[in-house]
CSV table of C-alpha atoms in Angstrom, one decimal:
chain,number,residue,atom,x,y,z
A,742,MET,CA,47.7,-9.8,40.6
A,743,ILE,CA,46.7,-7.2,43.2
A,744,GLY,CA,44.5,-9.9,44.9
A,745,LEU,CA,47.2,-12.3,45.2
A,746,ALA,CA,49.7,-9.6,46.4
A,747,ILE,CA,47.4,-8.7,49.3
A,748,LEU,CA,46.8,-12.2,50.1
A,749,LEU,CA,50.6,-12.7,50.4
A,750,GLY,CA,51.2,-9.4,52.2
A,751,PHE,CA,49.0,-10.6,55.0
A,752,ASN,CA,50.9,-13.8,54.9
A,753,LEU,CA,53.8,-12.0,55.4
A,754,LEU,CA,52.5,-9.7,58.2
A,755,GLY,CA,51.4,-12.8,60.1
A,756,LEU,CA,55.0,-14.2,59.7
A,757,LEU,CA,56.4,-11.3,61.3
A,758,LEU,CA,54.0,-11.2,63.9
A,759,GLN,CA,54.6,-14.7,64.8
A,760,HIS,CA,58.4,-14.1,64.9
A,761,VAL,CA,57.8,-11.2,67.4
A,762,GLY,CA,55.9,-13.6,69.7
A,763,VAL,CA,52.4,-13.9,68.9
A,764,PRO,CA,51.7,-17.6,69.8
A,765,LEU,CA,49.6,-18.6,66.6
A,766,PRO,CA,50.9,-20.0,63.1
A,767,ALA,CA,51.6,-17.2,60.4
A,768,ASN,CA,48.6,-18.2,58.4
A,769,VAL,CA,45.9,-17.8,61.2
A,770,ILE,CA,47.6,-14.5,62.1
A,771,GLY,CA,47.0,-13.3,58.5
A,772,LEU,CA,43.5,-14.8,58.2
A,773,VAL,CA,42.5,-12.7,61.3
A,774,LEU,CA,44.1,-9.5,60.3
A,775,PHE,CA,42.9,-9.8,56.7
A,776,THR,CA,39.4,-10.6,57.8
A,777,VAL,CA,39.4,-7.4,60.0
A,778,CYS,CA,40.7,-5.2,57.0
A,779,LEU,CA,37.7,-6.7,55.0
A,780,PHE,CA,35.4,-5.3,57.6
A,781,ALA,CA,37.0,-2.2,58.2
A,782,ARG,CA,37.1,-1.7,54.5
A,783,ILE,CA,40.6,-1.0,54.4
A,784,VAL,CA,40.7,-3.9,51.7
A,785,LYS,CA,38.0,-4.1,49.3
A,786,LEU,CA,36.4,-7.0,48.4
A,787,GLU,CA,36.5,-6.8,44.7
A,788,TRP,CA,40.5,-6.3,45.0
A,789,VAL,CA,40.8,-9.8,46.4
A,790,GLU,CA,37.8,-11.7,45.4
A,791,PRO,CA,39.0,-13.2,42.0
A,792,ALA,CA,42.5,-14.2,43.4
A,793,ALA,CA,40.6,-15.6,46.7
A,794,ASP,CA,38.4,-17.8,44.5
A,795,LEU,CA,41.0,-19.2,42.5
A,796,LEU,CA,42.9,-20.5,45.4
A,797,LEU,CA,39.9,-21.5,47.3
A,798,ARG,CA,38.5,-23.3,44.7
A,799,ASN,CA,41.9,-25.6,44.4
A,800,MET,CA,42.7,-25.7,47.9
A,801,LEU,CA,42.6,-29.3,48.3
A,802,LEU,CA,45.5,-29.3,45.7
A,803,PHE,CA,47.7,-27.5,48.4
A,804,PHE,CA,47.4,-30.5,50.5
A,805,ALA,CA,48.3,-33.3,48.3
A,806,PRO,CA,52.4,-32.9,48.8
A,807,THR,CA,52.1,-33.0,52.8
A,808,ILE,CA,49.8,-36.0,52.5
A,809,VAL,CA,51.9,-37.9,50.2
A,810,GLY,CA,54.9,-37.3,52.6
A,811,SER,CA,53.2,-39.1,55.2
A,812,ILE,CA,54.3,-42.3,53.7
A,813,ALA,CA,57.7,-41.9,55.2
A,814,PHE,CA,56.0,-42.6,58.5
A,815,ALA,CA,54.4,-45.9,57.4
A,816,SER,CA,57.3,-48.1,58.6
A,817,GLN,CA,57.4,-46.6,62.0
A,818,LEU,CA,53.7,-46.9,62.6
A,819,ARG,CA,53.5,-50.3,61.3
A,820,ALA,CA,53.6,-51.8,64.7
A,821,GLU,CA,51.1,-49.4,65.9
A,822,TRP,CA,48.8,-49.0,63.1
A,823,ALA,CA,45.7,-50.2,65.0
A,824,ALA,CA,46.1,-47.4,67.6
A,825,ALA,CA,46.8,-44.9,65.1
A,826,VAL,CA,43.8,-45.8,62.7
A,827,LEU,CA,41.5,-45.8,66.0
A,828,GLY,CA,42.8,-42.5,67.2
A,829,ILE,CA,42.2,-40.7,63.9
A,830,VAL,CA,39.0,-42.2,62.8
A,831,GLY,CA,37.5,-42.3,66.3
A,832,SER,CA,38.7,-38.5,67.1
A,833,THR,CA,37.6,-37.2,63.8
A,834,ILE,CA,34.0,-38.6,63.8
A,835,ALA,CA,33.5,-37.9,67.6
A,836,SER,CA,34.5,-34.3,67.2
A,837,MET,CA,32.4,-34.2,63.8
A,838,ILE,CA,29.1,-35.6,65.1
A,839,GLY,CA,29.5,-33.8,68.3
A,840,THR,CA,30.0,-30.5,66.8
A,841,GLY,CA,27.4,-30.9,64.1
A,842,LEU,CA,24.7,-32.2,66.6
A,843,LEU,CA,25.2,-29.4,69.0
A,844,ALA,CA,25.3,-26.7,66.3
A,845,ARG,CA,21.8,-28.0,64.9
A,846,THR,CA,20.3,-28.2,68.0
A,847,LEU,CA,21.3,-24.8,69.3
A,848,ILE,CA,20.6,-23.0,66.0
A,849,ARG,CA,17.2,-24.4,66.0
A,850,HIS,CA,16.4,-23.3,69.4
A,851,ASP,CA,18.1,-19.9,68.9
A,852,HIS,CA,15.8,-19.2,65.8
A,853,ALA,CA,12.9,-21.4,65.4
A,854,GLY,CA,10.2,-20.8,62.9
A,855,PRO,CA,9.6,-18.0,60.8
A,856,GLU,CA,12.5,-16.1,61.9
A,857,ARG,CA,14.8,-18.1,59.7
A,858,GLU,CA,13.4,-16.3,56.5
A,859,HIS,CA,14.1,-13.0,58.4
A,860,VAL,CA,17.9,-14.1,58.9
A,861,ASP,CA,17.9,-15.1,55.2
A,862,ALA,CA,16.8,-12.1,53.8
A,863,GLU,CA,19.2,-10.0,56.0
A,864,GLY,CA,22.0,-12.3,54.9
A,865,HIS,CA,21.5,-11.6,51.4
A,866,ALA,CA,21.1,-7.9,52.0
A,867,LEU,CA,24.5,-7.5,53.5
A,868,GLU,CA,26.1,-9.8,50.8
A,869,GLY,CA,24.5,-7.2,48.1
A,870,GLU,CA,26.2,-4.4,50.1
A,871,ALA,CA,29.4,-5.8,50.4
B,229,MET,CA,66.8,-39.4,35.3
B,230,ASN,CA,68.0,-38.1,38.6
B,231,ALA,CA,68.6,-34.4,37.3
B,232,VAL,CA,64.9,-34.6,36.1
B,233,THR,CA,63.2,-35.8,39.2
B,234,SER,CA,65.3,-33.7,41.7
B,235,HIS,CA,64.3,-30.5,39.9
B,236,PRO,CA,61.4,-28.4,41.2
B,237,VAL,CA,59.5,-28.4,38.3
B,238,PHE,CA,59.2,-32.3,38.7
B,239,GLY,CA,57.1,-32.1,41.9
B,240,VAL,CA,55.2,-29.1,40.9
B,241,ALA,CA,54.3,-30.6,37.7
B,242,VAL,CA,53.3,-34.3,38.7
B,243,THR,CA,51.2,-32.9,41.7
B,244,VAL,CA,49.3,-30.3,39.4
B,245,ILE,CA,49.0,-33.3,36.6
B,246,ALA,CA,47.5,-35.8,39.0
B,247,TYR,CA,45.1,-33.2,40.7
B,248,ALA,CA,43.9,-32.4,37.0
B,249,ILE,CA,43.4,-36.1,36.3
B,250,ALA,CA,41.7,-36.5,39.8
B,251,GLY,CA,39.4,-33.7,38.9
B,252,ARG,CA,38.3,-35.6,35.6
B,253,VAL,CA,38.0,-38.8,37.6
B,254,GLN,CA,35.7,-37.1,39.9
B,255,ALA,CA,33.6,-35.6,37.1
B,256,ARG,CA,33.1,-39.0,36.0
B,257,TRP,CA,32.8,-41.1,39.4
B,258,ARG,CA,31.3,-38.5,41.9
B,259,TRP,CA,32.3,-40.9,44.6
B,260,MET,CA,35.8,-40.6,44.2
B,261,PRO,CA,37.3,-38.3,46.4
B,262,THR,CA,39.9,-35.8,44.8
B,263,LEU,CA,42.6,-35.8,47.2
B,264,VAL,CA,42.4,-39.7,47.2
B,265,THR,CA,43.1,-40.1,43.6
B,266,THR,CA,45.7,-37.3,43.8
B,267,CYS,CA,47.9,-38.8,46.3
B,268,GLY,CA,47.4,-42.4,45.3
B,269,LEU,CA,48.6,-41.4,41.7
B,270,LEU,CA,51.7,-39.7,43.2
B,271,MET,CA,52.5,-42.3,45.7
B,272,GLY,CA,52.2,-44.8,43.0
B,273,LEU,CA,54.5,-43.0,40.7
B,274,LEU,CA,57.2,-42.3,43.7
B,275,LEU,CA,57.2,-46.1,44.7
B,276,VAL,CA,57.2,-47.3,41.0
B,277,ASP,CA,59.9,-45.2,39.9
B,278,HIS,CA,61.9,-45.1,43.2
B,279,ILE,CA,61.9,-41.4,43.5
B,280,SER,CA,62.8,-40.2,46.9
B,281,LEU,CA,60.5,-38.1,48.9
B,282,ASP,CA,63.4,-35.5,49.3
B,283,ASP,CA,63.4,-35.2,45.4
B,284,TYR,CA,59.4,-35.0,45.3
B,285,HIS,CA,59.4,-32.3,48.0
B,286,ARG,CA,61.7,-29.9,46.2
B,287,GLY,CA,58.5,-29.1,43.8
B,288,GLY,CA,55.9,-30.4,46.6
B,289,ASP,CA,57.0,-27.6,49.1
B,290,LEU,CA,56.3,-25.3,46.4
B,291,VAL,CA,52.6,-26.3,46.0
B,292,THR,CA,52.4,-26.5,49.9
B,293,PHE,CA,53.5,-23.1,49.9
B,294,PHE,CA,50.2,-21.9,48.6
B,295,LEU,CA,48.3,-22.9,51.5
B,296,GLY,CA,49.4,-19.9,53.2
B,297,PRO,CA,47.7,-17.3,50.9
B,298,ALA,CA,44.8,-19.8,50.3
B,299,THR,CA,44.1,-19.9,54.3
B,300,ILE,CA,44.0,-16.3,54.5
B,301,ALA,CA,41.6,-16.0,51.4
B,302,LEU,CA,39.3,-18.1,53.8
B,303,GLY,CA,38.8,-14.3,55.0
B,304,VAL,CA,36.6,-13.5,51.8
B,305,PRO,CA,33.7,-16.4,52.4
B,306,LEU,CA,34.1,-15.5,56.2
B,307,TYR,CA,33.4,-11.9,55.5
B,308,LYS,CA,30.7,-12.3,53.0
B,309,GLN,CA,28.7,-14.7,55.3
B,310,PHE,CA,29.5,-13.2,58.6
B,311,GLY,CA,26.1,-11.4,58.9
B,312,ARG,CA,24.6,-15.1,58.8
B,313,ILE,CA,26.8,-16.5,61.0
B,314,ARG,CA,27.1,-13.7,63.7
B,315,ARG,CA,23.5,-14.4,64.8
B,316,HIS,CA,24.3,-17.6,66.1
B,317,ALA,CA,27.4,-16.7,67.9
B,318,ALA,CA,26.4,-18.6,71.0
B,319,ALA,CA,26.0,-21.8,69.2
B,320,VAL,CA,29.1,-21.4,67.3
B,321,GLY,CA,31.3,-20.8,70.4
B,322,ILE,CA,29.6,-23.7,72.4
B,323,SER,CA,29.7,-26.3,69.5
B,324,VAL,CA,33.2,-25.5,68.6
B,325,LEU,CA,34.4,-25.8,72.2
B,326,LEU,CA,32.7,-28.9,73.0
B,327,GLY,CA,33.6,-30.2,69.7
B,328,SER,CA,37.4,-29.7,70.4
B,329,ILE,CA,37.1,-31.2,73.6
B,330,PHE,CA,35.3,-34.1,72.2
B,331,SER,CA,38.5,-34.7,69.6
B,332,ILE,CA,41.0,-34.6,72.2
B,333,ALA,CA,39.1,-37.0,74.4
B,334,ALA,CA,38.0,-39.3,71.8
B,335,ALA,CA,41.8,-39.3,70.4
B,336,ALA,CA,43.1,-40.3,74.1
B,337,LEU,CA,40.5,-42.9,74.5
B,338,ALA,CA,40.9,-44.6,71.0
B,339,VAL,CA,44.7,-44.6,71.2
B,340,LYS,CA,44.2,-46.1,74.7
B,341,ILE,CA,42.0,-48.8,73.2
B,342,GLY,CA,44.3,-49.7,70.7
B,343,HIS,CA,47.1,-50.2,73.0
B,344,GLY,CA,49.0,-47.5,71.4
B,345,SER,CA,52.3,-46.4,72.8
B,346,ASP,CA,52.9,-43.1,74.9
B,347,ILE,CA,54.4,-41.3,71.9
B,348,VAL,CA,51.5,-42.1,69.6
B,349,PHE,CA,49.2,-41.3,72.6
B,350,ARG,CA,50.9,-37.9,73.2
B,351,SER,CA,51.2,-36.8,69.4
B,352,MET,CA,47.7,-37.9,68.6
B,353,LEU,CA,45.8,-35.3,71.2
B,354,PRO,CA,46.2,-32.2,68.9
B,355,LYS,CA,45.3,-33.9,66.0
B,356,GLY,CA,42.0,-32.1,65.2
B,357,VAL,CA,43.6,-28.8,64.3
B,358,THR,CA,45.4,-27.4,61.3
B,359,THR,CA,48.8,-28.8,60.8
B,360,PRO,CA,50.9,-25.8,61.7
B,361,ILE,CA,49.1,-25.5,65.0
B,362,ALA,CA,49.2,-29.4,65.7
B,363,ILE,CA,53.0,-29.4,65.0
B,364,GLU,CA,53.2,-26.6,67.9
B,365,LEU,CA,51.1,-28.2,70.1
B,366,SER,CA,52.8,-31.7,70.0
B,367,LYS,CA,55.8,-29.9,71.5
B,368,PRO,CA,54.6,-29.1,75.1
B,369,LEU,CA,53.0,-32.7,75.2
B,370,HIS,CA,56.6,-34.3,74.5
B,371,GLY,CA,54.9,-36.1,71.4
B,372,VAL,CA,56.7,-36.1,68.0
B,373,PRO,CA,55.5,-33.1,66.0
B,374,GLU,CA,56.0,-34.7,62.6
B,375,LEU,CA,53.9,-37.5,63.9
B,376,SER,CA,51.1,-34.9,64.8
B,377,ALA,CA,51.2,-33.5,61.6
B,378,VAL,CA,50.6,-36.8,60.0
B,379,PHE,CA,47.8,-37.5,62.3
B,380,ALA,CA,46.2,-34.2,61.6
B,381,VAL,CA,46.7,-34.3,57.9
B,382,LEU,CA,45.2,-38.0,57.7
B,383,GLY,CA,42.3,-37.0,60.1
B,384,GLY,CA,41.4,-34.1,57.8
B,385,LEU,CA,41.6,-36.5,54.8
B,386,PHE,CA,39.4,-38.9,56.4
B,387,GLY,CA,37.2,-36.3,57.6
B,388,SER,CA,37.0,-34.5,54.2
B,389,ILE,CA,36.0,-37.8,52.5
B,390,ILE,CA,33.4,-39.1,54.9
B,391,GLY,CA,32.1,-35.6,56.4
B,392,PRO,CA,29.1,-34.6,53.9
B,393,LYS,CA,27.7,-38.0,54.0
B,394,LEU,CA,28.1,-38.8,57.7
B,395,LEU,CA,26.5,-35.4,58.7
B,396,ARG,CA,23.4,-36.2,56.2
B,397,LEU,CA,23.1,-39.5,57.7
B,398,CYS,CA,23.1,-38.2,61.5
B,399,GLY,CA,20.6,-35.4,60.2
B,400,ILE,CA,22.5,-32.6,60.3
B,401,HIS,CA,21.4,-30.2,57.7
B,402,GLY,CA,22.2,-26.7,58.1
B,403,ASP,CA,24.7,-25.1,56.0
B,404,ILE,CA,26.3,-23.3,59.5
B,405,ALA,CA,26.1,-26.7,61.2
B,406,ILE,CA,27.9,-28.7,58.6
B,407,GLY,CA,30.5,-25.9,58.2
B,408,LEU,CA,31.1,-25.9,62.0
B,409,ALA,CA,31.5,-29.7,62.2
B,410,MET,CA,33.9,-29.9,59.2
B,411,GLY,CA,35.8,-26.9,60.4
B,412,THR,CA,36.1,-28.4,64.0
B,413,SER,CA,37.0,-31.9,63.3
B,414,SER,CA,39.0,-32.0,60.0
B,415,HIS,CA,40.4,-28.2,60.0
B,416,GLY,CA,41.7,-26.9,56.7
B,417,ILE,CA,41.1,-30.0,54.5
B,418,GLY,CA,37.4,-30.4,55.8
B,419,THR,CA,37.1,-26.5,54.7
B,420,ALA,CA,38.8,-27.2,51.7
B,421,ARG,CA,36.3,-29.9,50.8
B,422,VAL,CA,33.2,-27.5,51.5
B,423,VAL,CA,34.4,-24.5,49.7
B,424,ARG,CA,33.2,-26.3,46.7
B,425,ASP,CA,29.4,-26.7,47.9
B,426,SER,CA,28.4,-23.5,49.8
B,427,GLU,CA,30.0,-20.1,50.4
B,428,LEU,CA,28.2,-20.3,53.9
B,429,GLN,CA,29.6,-23.8,54.7
B,430,ALA,CA,33.1,-22.3,53.9
B,431,GLY,CA,32.8,-19.5,56.0
B,432,ALA,CA,31.3,-21.4,59.1
B,433,SER,CA,34.2,-24.0,58.3
B,434,GLY,CA,36.8,-21.4,58.2
B,435,LEU,CA,35.7,-19.8,61.3
B,436,ALA,CA,35.5,-23.2,63.5
B,437,MET,CA,39.0,-24.1,62.1
B,438,GLY,CA,40.4,-20.7,63.5
B,439,LEU,CA,38.3,-21.1,66.7
B,440,ALA,CA,39.1,-24.8,67.3
B,441,GLY,CA,42.9,-24.0,66.7
B,442,ILE,CA,42.8,-21.1,69.4
B,443,ILE,CA,40.7,-23.2,71.9
B,444,THR,CA,42.5,-26.5,71.4
B,445,SER,CA,45.9,-24.5,72.1
B,446,VAL,CA,44.7,-23.3,75.3
B,447,LEU,CA,43.2,-26.9,76.3
B,448,ILE,CA,46.6,-28.5,75.3
B,449,ALA,CA,48.5,-26.1,77.5
B,450,LEU,CA,46.4,-27.0,80.5
B,451,LEU,CA,46.5,-30.8,79.6
B,452,ALA,CA,50.3,-30.5,79.4
B,453,LEU,CA,50.6,-29.5,83.0
B,454,ILE,CA,48.8,-32.7,83.9
B,455,LEU,CA,50.6,-35.2,81.6
B,456,ARG,CA,54.1,-33.8,82.5
């Protein structure tokens, strides 16, 4: 329960800061502060990991009601369904492929060859330490 | 019957039940996306039984509520995988920045090609980012915030379904590249999809989602000055 309490605490903190004028959604503010506190060891990983794992594994569930709610706009978009579908599909694909290709190319150029193994080894070492 | 469907238990129960069924369906038929099955079942139920969305959302909103702590929980994979992602800081920054620009530009172009109205055009521009940010960004553009939310959610749903296959098809393999592509193009829903595949993908995707949200906020603020 302590894990959920901590996550909700940061959610509340995010809401509070959004209220005082930070121009980001409460969730995003909370995510940034929570991550910073993990790195600063203010929050220990073992306190939050079980609750975080449970929420993350089932995160798709939490989007379902919002998607179901989109049927309310079906009639409004009927006349413009072509523009809406093209926009949604085109924009998602362009951004996905663009980001993916750029990231793949840049990561290869940054660390080509045997250095990759080195990166993996260090990554695991860091994980163990955490 | 009305007293039952308007009780919050109804919305929570049918959503969780539909999700559990969708999980079983996906275990059997791997190609059936969980969210599509879940939402298909729920929409079918509401339509067939003439249950109003207002009634459903009394409980549905309680389910949506957990998106808050779940988004914050993305800090865990981000923290655990940060050592492997940090080395590629430049690649992360450049690809998410350009990916965010592609998202806005392609949205504008596609709506123009489809002869969409000005309202659809303005509401579509911020659709690449997580729903609460898309709603906020719709306002300075003089779009309809609810419409931006619908576009963002459907874009995320679409991206979460085709993402892993499309990226494989394009030869994009590394976990970090996949994560960045999913998070930039399909925000939280794309991230929720890859959480099941790899913790490194989840960390990169969560990071990209946050970065894309911040970058897009700045880009839209500039764009709003031009689009008055």
